[in-house]
Coordinates of C-alpha atoms in Angstrom, one line a residue:
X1 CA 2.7 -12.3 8.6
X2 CA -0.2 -12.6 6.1
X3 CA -0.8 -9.5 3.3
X4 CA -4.3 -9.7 1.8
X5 CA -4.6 -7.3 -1.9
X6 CA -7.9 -5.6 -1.5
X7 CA -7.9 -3.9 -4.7
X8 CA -5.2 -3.9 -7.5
X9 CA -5.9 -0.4 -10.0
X10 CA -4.0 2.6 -10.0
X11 CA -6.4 6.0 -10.1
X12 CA -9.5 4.7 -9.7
X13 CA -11.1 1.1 -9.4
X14 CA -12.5 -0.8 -11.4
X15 CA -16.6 -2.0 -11.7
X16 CA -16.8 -4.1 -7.8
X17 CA -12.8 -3.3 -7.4
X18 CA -11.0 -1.1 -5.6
X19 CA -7.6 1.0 -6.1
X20 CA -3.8 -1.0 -4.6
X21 CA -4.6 -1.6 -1.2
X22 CA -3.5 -4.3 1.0
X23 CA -4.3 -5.8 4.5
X24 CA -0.7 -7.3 6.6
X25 CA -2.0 -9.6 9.6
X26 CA 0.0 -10.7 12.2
X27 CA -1.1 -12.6 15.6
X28 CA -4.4 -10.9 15.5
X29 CA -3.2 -7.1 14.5
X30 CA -4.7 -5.8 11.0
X31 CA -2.9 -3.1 9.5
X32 CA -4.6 -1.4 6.4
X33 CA -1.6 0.5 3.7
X34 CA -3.7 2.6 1.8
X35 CA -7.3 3.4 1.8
X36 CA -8.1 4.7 -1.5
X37 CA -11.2 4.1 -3.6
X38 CA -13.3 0.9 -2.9
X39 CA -11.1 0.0 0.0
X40 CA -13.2 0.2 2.8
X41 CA -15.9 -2.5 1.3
X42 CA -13.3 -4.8 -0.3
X43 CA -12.3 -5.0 3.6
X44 CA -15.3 -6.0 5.0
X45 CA -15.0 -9.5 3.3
X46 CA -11.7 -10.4 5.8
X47 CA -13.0 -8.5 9.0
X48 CA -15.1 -6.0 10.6
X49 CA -14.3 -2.1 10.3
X50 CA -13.9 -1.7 14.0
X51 CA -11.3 -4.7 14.2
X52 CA -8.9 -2.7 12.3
X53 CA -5.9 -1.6 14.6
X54 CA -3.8 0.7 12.5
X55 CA -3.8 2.6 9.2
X56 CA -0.7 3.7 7.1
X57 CA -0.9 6.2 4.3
X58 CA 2.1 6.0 1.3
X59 CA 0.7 9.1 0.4
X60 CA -2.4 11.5 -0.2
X61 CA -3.3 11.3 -3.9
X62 CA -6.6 10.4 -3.6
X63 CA -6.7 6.8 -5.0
X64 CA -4.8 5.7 -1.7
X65 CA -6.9 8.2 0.8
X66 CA -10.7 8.6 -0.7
X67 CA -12.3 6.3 1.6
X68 CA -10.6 8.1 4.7
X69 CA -13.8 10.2 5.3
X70 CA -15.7 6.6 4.9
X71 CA -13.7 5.0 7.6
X72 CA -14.0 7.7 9.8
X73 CA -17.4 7.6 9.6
X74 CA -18.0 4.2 9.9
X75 CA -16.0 4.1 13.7
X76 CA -18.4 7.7 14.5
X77 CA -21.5 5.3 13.9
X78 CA -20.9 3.1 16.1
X79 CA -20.0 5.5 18.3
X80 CA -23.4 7.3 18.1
X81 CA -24.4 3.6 18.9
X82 CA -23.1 3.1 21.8
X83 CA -20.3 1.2 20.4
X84 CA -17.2 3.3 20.4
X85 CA -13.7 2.4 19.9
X86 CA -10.3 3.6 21.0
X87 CA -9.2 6.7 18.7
X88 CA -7.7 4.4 15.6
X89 CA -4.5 5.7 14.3
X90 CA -3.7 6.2 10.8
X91 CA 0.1 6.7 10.1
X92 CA 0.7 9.6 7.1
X93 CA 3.5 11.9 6.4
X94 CA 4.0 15.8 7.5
X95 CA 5.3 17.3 3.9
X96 CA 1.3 18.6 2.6
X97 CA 0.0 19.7 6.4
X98 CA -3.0 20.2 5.5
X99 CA -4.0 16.7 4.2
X100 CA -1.6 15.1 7.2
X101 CA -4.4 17.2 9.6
X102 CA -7.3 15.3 8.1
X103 CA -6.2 11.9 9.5
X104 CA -7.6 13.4 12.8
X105 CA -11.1 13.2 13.1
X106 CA -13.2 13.9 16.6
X107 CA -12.4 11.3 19.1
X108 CA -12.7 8.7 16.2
X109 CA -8.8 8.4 14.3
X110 CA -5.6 10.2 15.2
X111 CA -3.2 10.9 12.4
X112 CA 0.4 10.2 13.5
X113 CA 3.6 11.1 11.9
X114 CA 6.1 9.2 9.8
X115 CA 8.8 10.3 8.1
X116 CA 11.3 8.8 5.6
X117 CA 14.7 8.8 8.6
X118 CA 13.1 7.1 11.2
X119 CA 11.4 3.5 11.2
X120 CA 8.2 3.3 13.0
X121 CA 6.8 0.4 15.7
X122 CA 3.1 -0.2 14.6
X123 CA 1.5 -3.7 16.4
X124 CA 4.2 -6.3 16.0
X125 CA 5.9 -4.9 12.9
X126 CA 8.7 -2.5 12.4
X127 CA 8.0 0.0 9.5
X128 CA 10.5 1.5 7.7
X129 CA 10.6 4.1 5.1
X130 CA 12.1 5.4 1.4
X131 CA 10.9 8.7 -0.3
X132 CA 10.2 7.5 -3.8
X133 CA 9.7 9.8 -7.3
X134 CA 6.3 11.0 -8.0
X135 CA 4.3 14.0 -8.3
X136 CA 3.7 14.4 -4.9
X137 CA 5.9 13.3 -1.8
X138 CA 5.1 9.4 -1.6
X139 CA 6.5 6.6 1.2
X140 CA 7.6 3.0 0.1
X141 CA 7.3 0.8 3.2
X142 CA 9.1 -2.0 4.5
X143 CA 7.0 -4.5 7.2
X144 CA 9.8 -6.3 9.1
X145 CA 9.4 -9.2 11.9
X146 CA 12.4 -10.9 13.2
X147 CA 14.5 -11.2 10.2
X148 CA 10.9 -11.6 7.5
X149 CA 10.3 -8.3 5.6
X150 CA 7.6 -7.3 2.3
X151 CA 8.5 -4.2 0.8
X152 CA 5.7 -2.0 -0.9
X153 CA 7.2 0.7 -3.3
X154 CA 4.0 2.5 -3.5
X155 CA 3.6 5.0 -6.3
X156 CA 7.3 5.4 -8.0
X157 CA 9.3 5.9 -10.7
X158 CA 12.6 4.3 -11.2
X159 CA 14.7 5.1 -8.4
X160 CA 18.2 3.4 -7.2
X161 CA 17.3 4.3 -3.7
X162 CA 14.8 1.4 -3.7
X163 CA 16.9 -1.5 -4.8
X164 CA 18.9 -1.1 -1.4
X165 CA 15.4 -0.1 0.5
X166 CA 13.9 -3.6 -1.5
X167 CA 17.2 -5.8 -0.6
X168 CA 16.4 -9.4 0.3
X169 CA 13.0 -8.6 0.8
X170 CA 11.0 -12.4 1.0
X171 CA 7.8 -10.4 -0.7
X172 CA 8.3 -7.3 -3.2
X173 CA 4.6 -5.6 -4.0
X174 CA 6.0 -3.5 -6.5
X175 CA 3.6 -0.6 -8.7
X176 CA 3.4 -1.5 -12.1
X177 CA 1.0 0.8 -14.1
X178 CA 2.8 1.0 -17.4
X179 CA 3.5 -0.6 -20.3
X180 CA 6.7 -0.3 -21.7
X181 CA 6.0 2.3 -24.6
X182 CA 5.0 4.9 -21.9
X183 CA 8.4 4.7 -20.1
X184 CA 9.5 8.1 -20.0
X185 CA 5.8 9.4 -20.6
X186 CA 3.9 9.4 -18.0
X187 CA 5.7 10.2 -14.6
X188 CA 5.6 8.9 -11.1
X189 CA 4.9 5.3 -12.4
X190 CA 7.0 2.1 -13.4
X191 CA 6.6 -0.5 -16.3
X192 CA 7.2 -4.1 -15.8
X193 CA 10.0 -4.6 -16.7
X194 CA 11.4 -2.0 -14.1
X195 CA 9.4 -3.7 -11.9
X196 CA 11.2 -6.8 -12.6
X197 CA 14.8 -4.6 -12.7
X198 CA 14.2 -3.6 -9.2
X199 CA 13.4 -7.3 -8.0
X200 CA 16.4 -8.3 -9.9
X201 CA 18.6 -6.0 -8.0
X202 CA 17.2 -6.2 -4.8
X203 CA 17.0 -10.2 -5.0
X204 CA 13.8 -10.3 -3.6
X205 CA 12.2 -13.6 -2.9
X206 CA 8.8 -12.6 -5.0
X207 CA 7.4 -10.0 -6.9
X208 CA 4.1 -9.5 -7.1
X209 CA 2.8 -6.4 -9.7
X210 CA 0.2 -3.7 -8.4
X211 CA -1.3 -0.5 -9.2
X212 CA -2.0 -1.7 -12.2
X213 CA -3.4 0.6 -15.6
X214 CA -7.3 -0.2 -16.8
X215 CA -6.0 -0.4 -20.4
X216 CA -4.5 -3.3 -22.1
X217 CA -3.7 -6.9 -21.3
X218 CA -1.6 -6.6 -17.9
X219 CA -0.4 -9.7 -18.7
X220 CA 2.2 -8.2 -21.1
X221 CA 3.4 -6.1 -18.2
X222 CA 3.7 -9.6 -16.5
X223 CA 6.2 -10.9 -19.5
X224 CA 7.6 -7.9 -19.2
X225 CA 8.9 -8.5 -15.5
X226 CA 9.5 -12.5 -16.1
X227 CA 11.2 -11.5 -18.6
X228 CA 13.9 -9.6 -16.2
X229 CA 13.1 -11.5 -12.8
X230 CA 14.2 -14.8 -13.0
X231 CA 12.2 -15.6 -9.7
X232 CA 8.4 -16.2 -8.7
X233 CA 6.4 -13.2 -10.0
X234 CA 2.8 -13.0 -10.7
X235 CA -0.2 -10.0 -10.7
X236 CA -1.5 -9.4 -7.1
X237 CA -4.5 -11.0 -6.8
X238 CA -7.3 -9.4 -4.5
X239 CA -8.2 -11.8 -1.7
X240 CA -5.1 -14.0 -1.6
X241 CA -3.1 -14.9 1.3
X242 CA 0.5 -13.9 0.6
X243 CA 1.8 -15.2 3.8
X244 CA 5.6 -15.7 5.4

């Protein structure tokens, strides 16, 4: 299994960037978490639009879903010439019905459930689910093959419910968009060294920090984690090959 970042910010990208986003590969299946903005062209530098095989929304605040409309567009151009593909499905949960129905566009995408008490087959991986704490409903995710798994927490808050979600994970992406004085102020979002708590806990193999704030120097959210996770941390870094 191979994860690619394709864009590292929380809310909105930075200049030639896009928002958390990350491409998992395996034996020729591409599965995109996440399609927020910037996505869609920071993709186009591993492969083609049209040799994407599934999508998989954590949830519909619009820094993981803006380039929906984009992508779905992209597949009804080539459809219009003479170049269509098979409806591409793009995994998002039922709780806010009304964003779940625009996964579905024409003949181009079908939106298809998930839900936090039942794991999900998509390609060659298993996909399981936690309910995390943010504004809105939100999905961490667990890829699983064989006895490999990478856990993405998605947008959260502290949450015990994730340490046993994260457990022995090899590969923890894990949101890190504060620093440590905002703890407390700003919901829905972890600071590093939560980030490095929850790795900690879960004794994960390696963290790796995304979703990360425009502000600062994200290295001290870094420290911060080091300085609770004893293991291999680092910041994602967009066009790397995490692979197991």
């Amino acid at each position: 299994m191979n994860i690619i970042p394709l864009g590292i910010w929380g809310g909105y990208p930075k200049a030639n960037s896009a928002t958390s986003s990350f491409l998992i590969e395996h034996e020729g299946f591409h599965c995109l978490m996440d399609c927020g903005s910037g996505v869609l062209s920071s993709l186009q530098n591993y492969i083609a639009l049209e040799e994407l095989d599934a999508v998989v929304i954590s949830h519909y605040h619009a820094d993981h879903i803006a380039d929906i409309g984009s992508l779905q567009y992209s597949r009804l151009i080539q459809y219009y010439l003479g170049q269509p593909s098979p409806p591409l499905p793009i995994y998002g949960h039922t709780q806010e019905d009304e964003k779940f129905a625009t996964l579905t566009y024409k003949e181009q995408t079908q939106g298809i459930k998930i839900s936090e008490d039942k794991s999900t087959q998509i390609g060659p991986f298993t996909v399981s689910f936690c309910p995390t704490v943010h504004p809105v409903y939100c999905l961490a995710m667990k890829f699983s093959i064989r006895n490999q798994s990478v856990v993405f927490t998605a947008d959260t808050e502290w949450t015990d419910a994730l340490v046993s979600f994260a457990k022995d994970a090899d590969l923890l992406f894990c949101e890190a968009n504060l620093y440590e004085e905002h703890i407390g102020v700003s919901p829905g979002h972890l600071a590093g060294s939560q980030a490095g708590k929850l790795a900690k806990q879960a004794d994960v193999g390696q963290l790796i920090l995304t979703h990360l704030p425009h502000h600062g120097n994200i290295q001290d959210i870094l420290h911060e984690a080091q300085n609770v996770f004893n293991g291999p941390a680092e910041l994602a870094v967009v066009g790397k090959t995490y692979s197991l």
